[in-house]
Backbone as JSON, one array per atom type, in Angstrom:
{
  "sequence": "MRVRAVALAAVLLAACGGDGGEGRIGDAAPGTLELTPETTTTMPEDTSMADLLIEDAPEGYVQADAAMGAGPLDLEGAAAAEVDHAAERALLETRGFQRGWSRAWLTPDDDVVYVAAYELGSDEAAARYLEDGTETLLARGAEPFDVPGVDGARGYVTLDESEAGTFTAYAVAFTRGPHWFLVLNGSAGSGASPDVARALAEVQARRVEGP",
  "N": [[-53.23, 260.25, 39.51], [-54.24, 258.86, 42.59], [-53.32, 258.55, 45.96], [-53.97, 257.19, 49.08], [-53.42, 258.1, 52.47], [-53.28, 257.8, 55.91], [-53.45, 260.6, 58.08], [-51.88, 262.56, 60.65], [-53.26, 264.71, 62.61], [-54.0, 268.0, 61.8], [-52.74, 268.14, 61.65], [-51.85, 266.04, 61.27], [-50.78, 265.56, 59.96], [-51.01, 267.7, 60.97], [-49.85, 264.45, 61.65], [-53.34, 266.78, 61.78], [-54.73, 269.2, 61.43], [-57.45, 270.33, 62.8], [-60.4, 271.47, 63.57], [-62.88, 269.89, 63.92], [-62.8, 269.05, 61.3], [-63.11, 266.61, 58.67], [-61.3, 265.09, 57.18], [-58.22, 264.79, 55.28], [-56.09, 266.35, 52.98], [-57.3, 267.29, 50.0], [-60.19, 265.74, 48.64], [-60.19, 263.4, 50.07], [-61.11, 260.45, 51.93], [-62.45, 260.58, 55.33], [-59.91, 261.15, 57.71], [-57.8, 260.53, 56.04], [-55.08, 260.99, 53.71], [-54.77, 262.52, 50.64], [-52.61, 262.4, 48.04], [-52.58, 264.66, 46.35], [-52.54, 267.53, 46.78], [-53.86, 270.85, 46.48], [-51.96, 273.4, 45.14], [-50.55, 276.68, 44.93], [-48.98, 279.63, 43.68], [-45.47, 279.5, 44.1], [-43.37, 281.01, 46.34], [-40.06, 282.46, 46.33], [-38.74, 282.02, 48.83], [-39.92, 279.75, 49.72], [-38.56, 277.49, 48.91], [-36.71, 276.93, 50.83], [-37.97, 275.33, 52.64], [-38.0, 272.85, 51.46], [-35.43, 271.95, 51.87], [-35.49, 271.12, 54.46], [-36.66, 268.64, 54.56], [-36.43, 265.03, 54.47], [-34.77, 263.19, 51.86], [-34.81, 260.68, 50.83], [-36.34, 257.44, 50.59], [-37.26, 254.12, 51.79], [-35.85, 251.21, 50.11], [-37.29, 250.31, 47.01], [-39.29, 252.14, 46.88], [-40.41, 254.81, 44.87], [-39.81, 258.16, 44.1], [-42.44, 260.54, 44.05], [-43.66, 262.95, 41.67], [-44.33, 266.49, 41.1], [-46.8, 266.48, 39.85], [-48.17, 264.56, 41.15], [-48.67, 265.56, 43.58], [-46.53, 266.2, 45.26], [-44.34, 268.67, 46.63], [-44.32, 272.31, 46.94], [-46.37, 273.88, 49.46], [-48.79, 276.22, 49.85], [-50.92, 278.4, 51.79], [-53.52, 277.84, 50.86], [-53.14, 275.35, 49.67], [-52.36, 273.79, 51.87], [-54.65, 274.02, 53.43], [-56.38, 272.54, 51.94], [-56.06, 270.06, 52.88], [-58.0, 269.22, 54.58], [-61.4, 268.17, 54.47], [-63.26, 270.13, 55.14], [-62.36, 272.87, 54.07], [-62.44, 275.59, 54.72], [-62.55, 275.66, 57.53], [-60.13, 274.45, 58.17], [-58.36, 276.23, 57.0], [-58.83, 278.47, 58.58], [-57.87, 277.51, 61.04], [-55.15, 277.09, 60.42], [-54.43, 279.71, 59.84], [-54.8, 280.81, 62.36], [-52.75, 279.53, 63.72], [-50.66, 280.7, 62.52], [-49.65, 279.97, 59.95], [-47.03, 279.85, 57.59], [-45.66, 278.69, 55.38], [-45.2, 275.64, 53.45], [-44.06, 272.25, 52.67], [-43.95, 269.2, 50.83], [-43.14, 265.72, 50.35], [-43.32, 262.66, 48.54], [-43.29, 259.11, 48.17], [-43.73, 256.16, 46.23], [-44.64, 252.68, 45.87], [-44.92, 250.05, 43.38], [-47.24, 248.8, 44.18], [-48.68, 250.79, 45.31], [-48.06, 251.36, 47.96], [-47.08, 253.79, 50.33], [-44.84, 256.39, 51.21], [-44.85, 259.33, 52.95], [-43.92, 262.65, 53.56], [-44.02, 265.74, 55.3], [-43.64, 269.23, 55.92], [-44.44, 272.04, 57.84], [-44.17, 275.52, 58.28], [-44.91, 277.4, 61.0], [-46.36, 280.09, 63.0], [-44.84, 280.46, 65.36], [-42.81, 278.87, 67.91], [-44.56, 278.04, 69.91], [-47.0, 278.07, 68.54], [-46.62, 276.0, 66.71], [-46.42, 273.83, 68.46], [-48.99, 273.84, 69.5], [-50.43, 273.25, 67.23], [-49.64, 270.64, 66.8], [-50.87, 269.47, 69.0], [-53.53, 270.0, 68.31], [-53.83, 268.27, 66.13], [-53.35, 265.8, 67.32], [-55.51, 265.55, 69.11], [-57.6, 265.49, 67.27], [-57.07, 263.11, 65.81], [-57.21, 261.14, 67.79], [-59.89, 261.4, 68.47], [-61.0, 260.37, 66.21], [-60.51, 257.73, 66.42], [-57.9, 256.78, 66.18], [-55.01, 254.81, 67.03], [-52.46, 255.2, 69.38], [-48.84, 254.91, 69.11], [-45.56, 254.23, 70.41], [-42.71, 256.37, 69.95], [-39.79, 256.25, 70.59], [-37.31, 257.18, 69.69], [-37.43, 259.82, 68.87], [-37.6, 262.89, 70.25], [-40.46, 264.13, 71.85], [-42.2, 263.25, 69.88], [-45.24, 262.1, 68.33], [-46.88, 259.13, 67.69], [-49.13, 257.39, 65.56], [-51.49, 254.93, 64.55], [-53.73, 254.29, 61.97], [-56.66, 252.83, 60.71], [-58.22, 252.66, 57.7], [-61.21, 251.92, 56.49], [-62.72, 250.78, 53.53], [-64.56, 250.17, 50.45], [-62.62, 249.17, 48.86], [-60.96, 247.87, 50.55], [-58.79, 247.64, 53.42], [-56.88, 250.31, 54.44], [-53.9, 250.84, 55.94], [-52.18, 253.09, 57.99], [-49.22, 254.36, 59.35], [-48.24, 256.95, 61.24], [-46.1, 259.61, 62.16], [-45.7, 262.5, 64.03], [-44.09, 265.56, 64.84], [-42.54, 268.45, 66.4], [-40.17, 271.02, 65.77], [-38.9, 273.83, 66.93], [-40.5, 276.45, 65.2], [-41.49, 274.73, 63.31], [-43.52, 272.13, 62.03], [-43.63, 268.66, 61.59], [-44.44, 265.82, 59.61], [-44.35, 262.37, 59.18], [-45.07, 259.55, 57.32], [-46.07, 256.2, 56.75], [-47.82, 254.16, 54.69], [-50.19, 251.61, 53.63], [-52.18, 249.47, 51.58], [-51.92, 246.87, 51.78], [-49.6, 244.69, 53.13], [-47.44, 246.3, 53.32], [-46.69, 248.43, 54.99], [-45.34, 249.64, 58.1], [-44.93, 250.24, 61.65], [-42.27, 250.36, 62.36], [-40.9, 251.23, 60.08], [-41.99, 253.81, 59.87], [-41.1, 254.89, 62.3], [-38.28, 254.75, 61.93], [-37.89, 256.42, 59.7], [-38.82, 258.81, 60.79], [-36.87, 259.26, 62.7], [-34.64, 259.73, 61.07], [-35.57, 262.02, 59.8], [-35.76, 263.79, 61.98], [-33.05, 263.98, 62.74], [-32.05, 265.21, 60.49], [-33.12, 267.77, 60.69], [-32.2, 268.62, 63.17], [-29.48, 268.45, 62.96], [-25.96, 267.43, 63.17]],
  "CA": [[-53.21, 259.09, 40.39], [-54.49, 259.23, 43.96], [-52.86, 257.6, 46.95], [-54.5, 257.6, 50.37], [-52.59, 257.79, 53.61], [-53.85, 258.43, 57.1], [-52.65, 261.67, 58.58], [-51.91, 262.87, 62.07], [-53.76, 265.99, 62.84], [-54.1, 269.11, 60.94], [-51.69, 267.59, 61.19], [-52.57, 265.26, 60.85], [-50.82, 266.21, 59.51], [-50.4, 268.35, 60.9], [-50.42, 264.08, 61.7], [-53.25, 267.74, 61.12], [-55.36, 270.18, 62.19], [-58.79, 270.09, 62.52], [-61.45, 271.72, 64.53], [-64.11, 269.33, 63.37], [-62.68, 268.62, 59.93], [-63.35, 265.18, 58.55], [-60.34, 264.37, 56.37], [-57.01, 265.56, 55.04], [-55.74, 266.48, 51.58], [-58.3, 267.2, 48.95], [-61.47, 265.13, 48.98], [-59.98, 262.05, 50.56], [-62.04, 260.01, 52.97], [-62.07, 261.05, 56.65], [-58.72, 260.57, 58.29], [-56.84, 260.08, 55.04], [-54.38, 261.98, 52.92], [-54.72, 262.3, 49.19], [-51.38, 263.04, 47.66], [-52.76, 265.59, 45.25], [-53.0, 268.77, 47.36], [-53.87, 271.99, 45.6], [-50.95, 274.38, 45.48], [-50.57, 277.83, 44.04], [-47.68, 280.19, 43.39], [-44.39, 279.25, 45.03], [-42.48, 282.14, 46.55], [-38.67, 282.0, 46.38], [-38.34, 281.56, 50.15], [-40.53, 278.45, 49.99], [-37.64, 276.4, 48.63], [-35.98, 276.6, 52.05], [-38.69, 274.25, 53.3], [-37.6, 271.58, 50.84], [-34.17, 271.54, 52.46], [-35.73, 270.53, 55.78], [-37.24, 267.3, 54.46], [-35.6, 263.93, 53.99], [-34.77, 263.07, 50.4], [-34.79, 259.28, 50.42], [-37.26, 256.51, 51.23], [-36.72, 252.76, 51.72], [-35.69, 250.57, 48.8], [-38.55, 249.89, 46.4], [-40.16, 253.31, 46.75], [-40.0, 255.77, 43.85], [-40.32, 259.49, 44.47], [-43.51, 261.12, 43.24], [-43.36, 264.29, 41.19], [-45.29, 267.53, 41.45], [-48.12, 266.14, 39.32], [-48.81, 263.65, 42.09], [-48.93, 266.26, 44.82], [-45.35, 266.55, 46.02], [-43.84, 270.01, 46.35], [-44.65, 273.4, 47.87], [-47.74, 274.04, 49.96], [-49.14, 277.51, 50.41], [-52.04, 278.3, 52.73], [-54.65, 277.17, 50.22], [-52.8, 273.95, 49.49], [-52.4, 273.14, 53.17], [-56.05, 273.98, 53.87], [-57.05, 271.49, 51.18], [-55.84, 268.79, 53.56], [-59.24, 268.86, 55.26], [-62.61, 268.31, 53.66], [-63.74, 271.46, 55.47], [-61.23, 273.73, 53.76], [-62.55, 276.87, 55.42], [-62.19, 275.47, 58.94], [-58.69, 274.19, 58.25], [-57.67, 277.48, 56.69], [-58.93, 279.32, 59.77], [-56.96, 276.97, 62.04], [-53.79, 277.38, 59.98], [-54.2, 281.14, 60.04], [-54.66, 281.01, 63.8], [-51.43, 279.04, 64.11], [-49.65, 281.51, 61.84], [-49.03, 279.25, 58.84], [-46.21, 280.64, 56.69], [-45.36, 277.95, 54.15], [-45.02, 274.21, 53.68], [-43.5, 271.46, 51.59], [-44.19, 267.77, 51.02], [-42.55, 264.76, 49.42], [-43.99, 261.36, 48.6], [-42.7, 258.01, 47.42], [-44.7, 255.08, 46.03], [-44.22, 251.41, 45.3], [-45.88, 249.63, 42.35], [-48.5, 248.4, 44.82], [-49.23, 251.99, 45.91], [-47.63, 251.67, 49.32], [-46.67, 255.19, 50.28], [-44.14, 257.15, 52.25], [-45.21, 260.75, 52.77], [-43.36, 263.54, 54.56], [-44.43, 267.11, 55.12], [-43.19, 270.2, 56.91], [-45.11, 273.33, 57.85], [-43.62, 276.56, 59.14], [-46.0, 278.11, 61.65], [-46.01, 281.43, 63.45], [-43.93, 280.47, 66.5], [-42.62, 277.56, 68.52], [-45.79, 277.71, 70.62], [-48.05, 277.79, 67.56], [-46.36, 274.67, 66.18], [-46.78, 272.87, 69.51], [-50.46, 273.79, 69.59], [-50.92, 272.56, 66.04], [-49.42, 269.23, 67.08], [-51.95, 269.07, 69.91], [-54.77, 270.0, 67.51], [-53.86, 267.05, 65.33], [-53.46, 264.66, 68.22], [-56.9, 265.47, 69.58], [-58.45, 265.1, 66.15], [-56.86, 261.71, 65.49], [-57.76, 260.3, 68.86], [-61.34, 261.44, 68.36], [-61.37, 259.55, 65.06], [-60.24, 256.34, 66.71], [-56.52, 256.37, 65.94], [-54.33, 254.18, 68.16], [-51.09, 255.71, 69.49], [-47.71, 254.0, 69.32], [-44.4, 254.95, 70.92], [-41.62, 256.73, 69.04], [-38.77, 256.63, 71.57], [-36.12, 257.77, 69.1], [-37.63, 261.22, 68.49], [-38.14, 263.62, 71.39], [-41.71, 264.85, 71.66], [-42.97, 262.77, 68.73], [-46.49, 261.37, 68.52], [-47.1, 258.14, 66.66], [-50.51, 256.89, 65.5], [-51.87, 254.03, 63.46], [-55.13, 254.45, 61.61], [-57.19, 251.89, 59.72], [-59.26, 253.29, 56.88], [-62.0, 250.88, 55.84], [-63.48, 251.2, 52.36], [-64.92, 249.06, 49.58], [-61.39, 248.64, 48.28], [-60.22, 247.14, 51.56], [-58.3, 248.39, 54.57], [-55.63, 251.03, 54.25], [-53.27, 251.05, 57.24], [-51.15, 254.12, 57.95], [-48.46, 254.64, 60.56], [-47.82, 258.34, 61.09], [-45.37, 260.22, 63.27], [-45.64, 263.96, 63.93], [-43.33, 266.22, 65.9], [-42.19, 269.82, 66.08], [-38.86, 271.56, 66.11], [-39.08, 275.26, 66.78], [-41.79, 276.78, 64.59], [-41.79, 273.79, 62.23], [-44.25, 270.9, 62.31], [-43.24, 267.62, 60.65], [-45.22, 264.6, 59.53], [-43.75, 261.26, 58.44], [-46.12, 258.55, 57.25], [-45.9, 255.0, 55.92], [-49.14, 253.57, 54.58], [-50.32, 250.52, 52.66], [-53.44, 248.74, 51.51], [-51.57, 245.47, 51.99], [-48.74, 244.49, 54.29], [-46.2, 247.02, 53.04], [-46.39, 249.5, 55.94], [-45.07, 249.18, 59.46], [-44.51, 251.31, 62.55], [-40.82, 250.43, 62.39], [-40.5, 252.1, 58.98], [-42.35, 255.17, 60.23], [-40.17, 255.34, 63.36], [-36.95, 254.94, 61.37], [-37.92, 257.62, 58.86], [-38.95, 259.96, 61.67], [-35.56, 259.5, 63.32], [-33.81, 260.36, 60.05], [-36.08, 263.37, 59.62], [-35.38, 264.6, 63.14], [-31.62, 264.25, 62.67], [-31.81, 266.19, 59.41], [-33.49, 269.09, 61.18], [-31.41, 268.98, 64.35], [-28.06, 268.5, 62.62], [-25.12, 266.46, 63.87]],
  "C": [[-53.41, 259.56, 41.82], [-54.01, 258.13, 44.9], [-53.35, 258.09, 48.3], [-53.53, 257.22, 51.47], [-53.11, 258.52, 54.82], [-52.92, 259.48, 57.64], [-52.8, 261.87, 60.05], [-52.49, 264.22, 62.31], [-53.39, 267.05, 61.92], [-52.9, 269.28, 60.3], [-52.2, 266.88, 60.48], [-53.7, 265.66, 60.45], [-51.08, 266.52, 60.01], [-50.46, 267.58, 61.38], [-50.33, 264.76, 61.82], [-54.14, 268.65, 61.54], [-56.71, 269.85, 62.19], [-59.66, 270.4, 63.65], [-62.71, 271.21, 63.88], [-64.0, 268.92, 61.93], [-62.8, 267.12, 59.84], [-62.36, 264.45, 57.65], [-59.06, 265.17, 56.24], [-56.8, 265.62, 53.54], [-56.88, 266.21, 50.6], [-59.61, 266.61, 49.45], [-61.29, 263.69, 49.44], [-60.97, 261.72, 51.66], [-61.56, 260.51, 54.32], [-60.83, 260.32, 57.16], [-57.69, 260.1, 57.28], [-56.21, 261.26, 54.34], [-54.46, 261.58, 51.46], [-53.53, 263.07, 48.68], [-51.53, 263.86, 46.38], [-53.26, 266.91, 45.8], [-52.96, 269.89, 46.33], [-52.8, 272.96, 46.06], [-51.05, 275.53, 44.49], [-49.14, 278.34, 43.88], [-46.66, 279.9, 44.49], [-43.5, 280.48, 45.13], [-41.05, 281.62, 46.67], [-38.27, 281.42, 47.73], [-38.91, 280.18, 50.47], [-39.54, 277.3, 49.79], [-36.83, 276.03, 49.86], [-36.66, 275.47, 52.81], [-38.29, 272.89, 52.74], [-36.33, 271.05, 51.48], [-34.35, 270.88, 53.82], [-36.14, 269.07, 55.7], [-36.24, 266.25, 53.98], [-35.78, 263.75, 52.49], [-34.83, 261.64, 49.9], [-35.81, 258.48, 51.22], [-36.66, 255.11, 51.13], [-36.65, 252.22, 50.3], [-37.05, 250.09, 48.29], [-39.54, 251.01, 46.23], [-39.57, 254.27, 45.72], [-40.62, 257.11, 44.15], [-41.37, 259.99, 43.49], [-43.1, 262.51, 42.79], [-44.48, 265.25, 41.53], [-46.69, 267.19, 40.96], [-48.89, 265.22, 40.26], [-48.95, 264.28, 43.47], [-47.73, 266.63, 45.65], [-44.9, 267.96, 45.66], [-44.32, 271.04, 47.34], [-46.13, 273.42, 48.25], [-47.9, 275.46, 50.48], [-50.35, 277.32, 51.32], [-53.21, 277.54, 52.12], [-54.37, 275.67, 50.05], [-52.85, 273.17, 50.79], [-53.84, 273.0, 53.67], [-56.82, 272.89, 53.16], [-56.87, 270.13, 51.81], [-57.08, 268.32, 54.3], [-60.41, 269.02, 54.31], [-63.23, 269.69, 53.89], [-62.58, 272.43, 55.31], [-61.26, 275.02, 54.56], [-62.13, 276.75, 56.88], [-60.69, 275.23, 59.09], [-57.89, 275.45, 57.95], [-57.68, 278.39, 57.91], [-57.97, 278.84, 60.86], [-55.51, 277.29, 61.68], [-53.47, 278.87, 60.15], [-54.01, 281.46, 61.51], [-53.27, 280.59, 64.28], [-50.3, 279.72, 63.33], [-48.93, 280.81, 60.71], [-48.3, 280.21, 57.9], [-46.01, 279.96, 55.34], [-45.21, 276.47, 54.48], [-44.43, 273.52, 52.48], [-43.8, 270.0, 51.88], [-43.42, 266.97, 49.98], [-43.27, 263.44, 49.61], [-43.25, 260.36, 47.73], [-43.72, 256.88, 47.35], [-44.0, 253.8, 45.59], [-45.21, 251.04, 44.19], [-47.23, 249.21, 42.92], [-49.18, 249.57, 45.53], [-49.07, 252.05, 47.43], [-47.04, 253.07, 49.24], [-45.83, 255.57, 51.48], [-44.41, 258.61, 51.94], [-44.57, 261.54, 53.9], [-43.8, 264.96, 54.25], [-43.86, 267.97, 56.23], [-43.98, 271.49, 56.74], [-44.28, 274.29, 58.71], [-44.79, 277.37, 59.69], [-45.48, 279.38, 62.31], [-45.0, 281.51, 64.58], [-43.75, 279.04, 66.99], [-43.91, 277.11, 69.2], [-46.91, 277.35, 69.65], [-47.86, 276.38, 66.97], [-46.76, 273.6, 67.19], [-48.29, 272.73, 69.63], [-51.05, 273.07, 68.39], [-50.75, 271.05, 66.19], [-50.52, 268.69, 67.99], [-53.29, 269.02, 69.17], [-54.91, 268.68, 66.77], [-54.03, 265.82, 66.18], [-54.89, 264.47, 68.69], [-57.82, 264.99, 68.48], [-58.31, 263.61, 65.84], [-57.42, 260.78, 66.55], [-59.28, 260.25, 68.77], [-61.84, 260.57, 67.22], [-61.02, 258.08, 65.25], [-58.83, 255.86, 66.43], [-55.92, 255.78, 67.21], [-52.89, 254.7, 68.23], [-50.05, 254.6, 69.55], [-46.49, 254.84, 69.68], [-43.37, 255.21, 69.83], [-40.46, 257.18, 69.92], [-37.56, 257.34, 70.99], [-36.24, 259.23, 68.72], [-38.31, 261.95, 69.65], [-39.44, 264.34, 71.02], [-42.59, 264.34, 70.54], [-44.22, 262.04, 69.17], [-46.66, 260.39, 67.37], [-48.52, 257.61, 66.72], [-50.68, 255.95, 64.33], [-53.36, 254.19, 63.23], [-55.5, 253.43, 60.56], [-58.34, 252.56, 58.99], [-59.98, 252.19, 56.11], [-62.78, 251.46, 54.66], [-63.82, 249.97, 51.54], [-63.69, 248.4, 48.97], [-60.59, 247.83, 49.28], [-59.8, 248.05, 52.69], [-56.96, 249.02, 54.26], [-55.08, 251.36, 55.64], [-52.16, 252.09, 57.11], [-50.54, 254.3, 59.33], [-47.85, 256.03, 60.38], [-47.13, 258.82, 62.35], [-45.32, 261.73, 63.02], [-44.84, 264.51, 65.1], [-43.02, 267.64, 65.47], [-40.75, 270.09, 66.47], [-38.92, 273.06, 65.86], [-40.44, 275.56, 66.19], [-42.23, 275.82, 63.51], [-42.49, 272.54, 62.75], [-43.93, 269.89, 61.21], [-44.17, 266.42, 60.75], [-44.46, 263.59, 58.68], [-44.75, 260.11, 58.47], [-45.73, 257.41, 56.33], [-47.24, 254.29, 55.89], [-49.21, 252.52, 53.49], [-51.72, 249.93, 52.71], [-53.2, 247.24, 51.66], [-50.75, 245.33, 53.25], [-47.44, 245.27, 54.18], [-45.83, 248.1, 54.02], [-46.13, 248.92, 57.32], [-44.69, 250.36, 60.34], [-43.0, 251.44, 62.59], [-40.29, 251.32, 61.27], [-40.8, 253.55, 59.33], [-41.41, 255.72, 61.3], [-38.79, 255.65, 62.79], [-36.88, 256.2, 60.52], [-38.03, 258.88, 59.71], [-37.62, 260.29, 62.35], [-34.62, 260.19, 62.33], [-34.26, 261.8, 59.83], [-35.67, 264.28, 60.77], [-33.88, 264.95, 63.1], [-31.31, 265.27, 61.58], [-32.08, 267.61, 59.89], [-32.56, 269.55, 62.3], [-29.93, 269.11, 64.04], [-27.28, 267.52, 63.45], [-24.98, 266.79, 65.35]]
}
């Protein structure tokens, strides 16, 4: 099963990186995430990334399993976020990508909540990756929205037009130390909202920052 969700830079993902890439996750359309990233061997230390991510989504969403793309992301899996895998891999290597993890939740109507965390080479590398993603999303026509509850966060809404209709995604990306985080709420109907994305981002930030 494939679910599309707009990403924030290489981030968007990273929202996701992208020096000229045209999409995110697998072979999804430009500016979208396909929740079936390719992953390879999981090293023991990778499980620490899972502890950084929120574990719950709003009522009505059911958590996806590994077969649907949730779980560990190594360099190859993260690079698969862009159609141009080689360019994204080069960017991630430049930013010192170490490991990543993702979680996703779906409704019966395929509304989606998606969260991801990458560990990059340094605090500065993570900040630059956030900028990479921001520049990419703006160039693709994404519209920013404010996320006052999370220091340093960038929020973007993207409309993905296709024969199936319009998929709207609200994504928030931010960094804490060497870690880059993405929180996204997307829908092909009216199931997504910036308020949900903001609220989830606030919960994600508190989880990382602690009490």
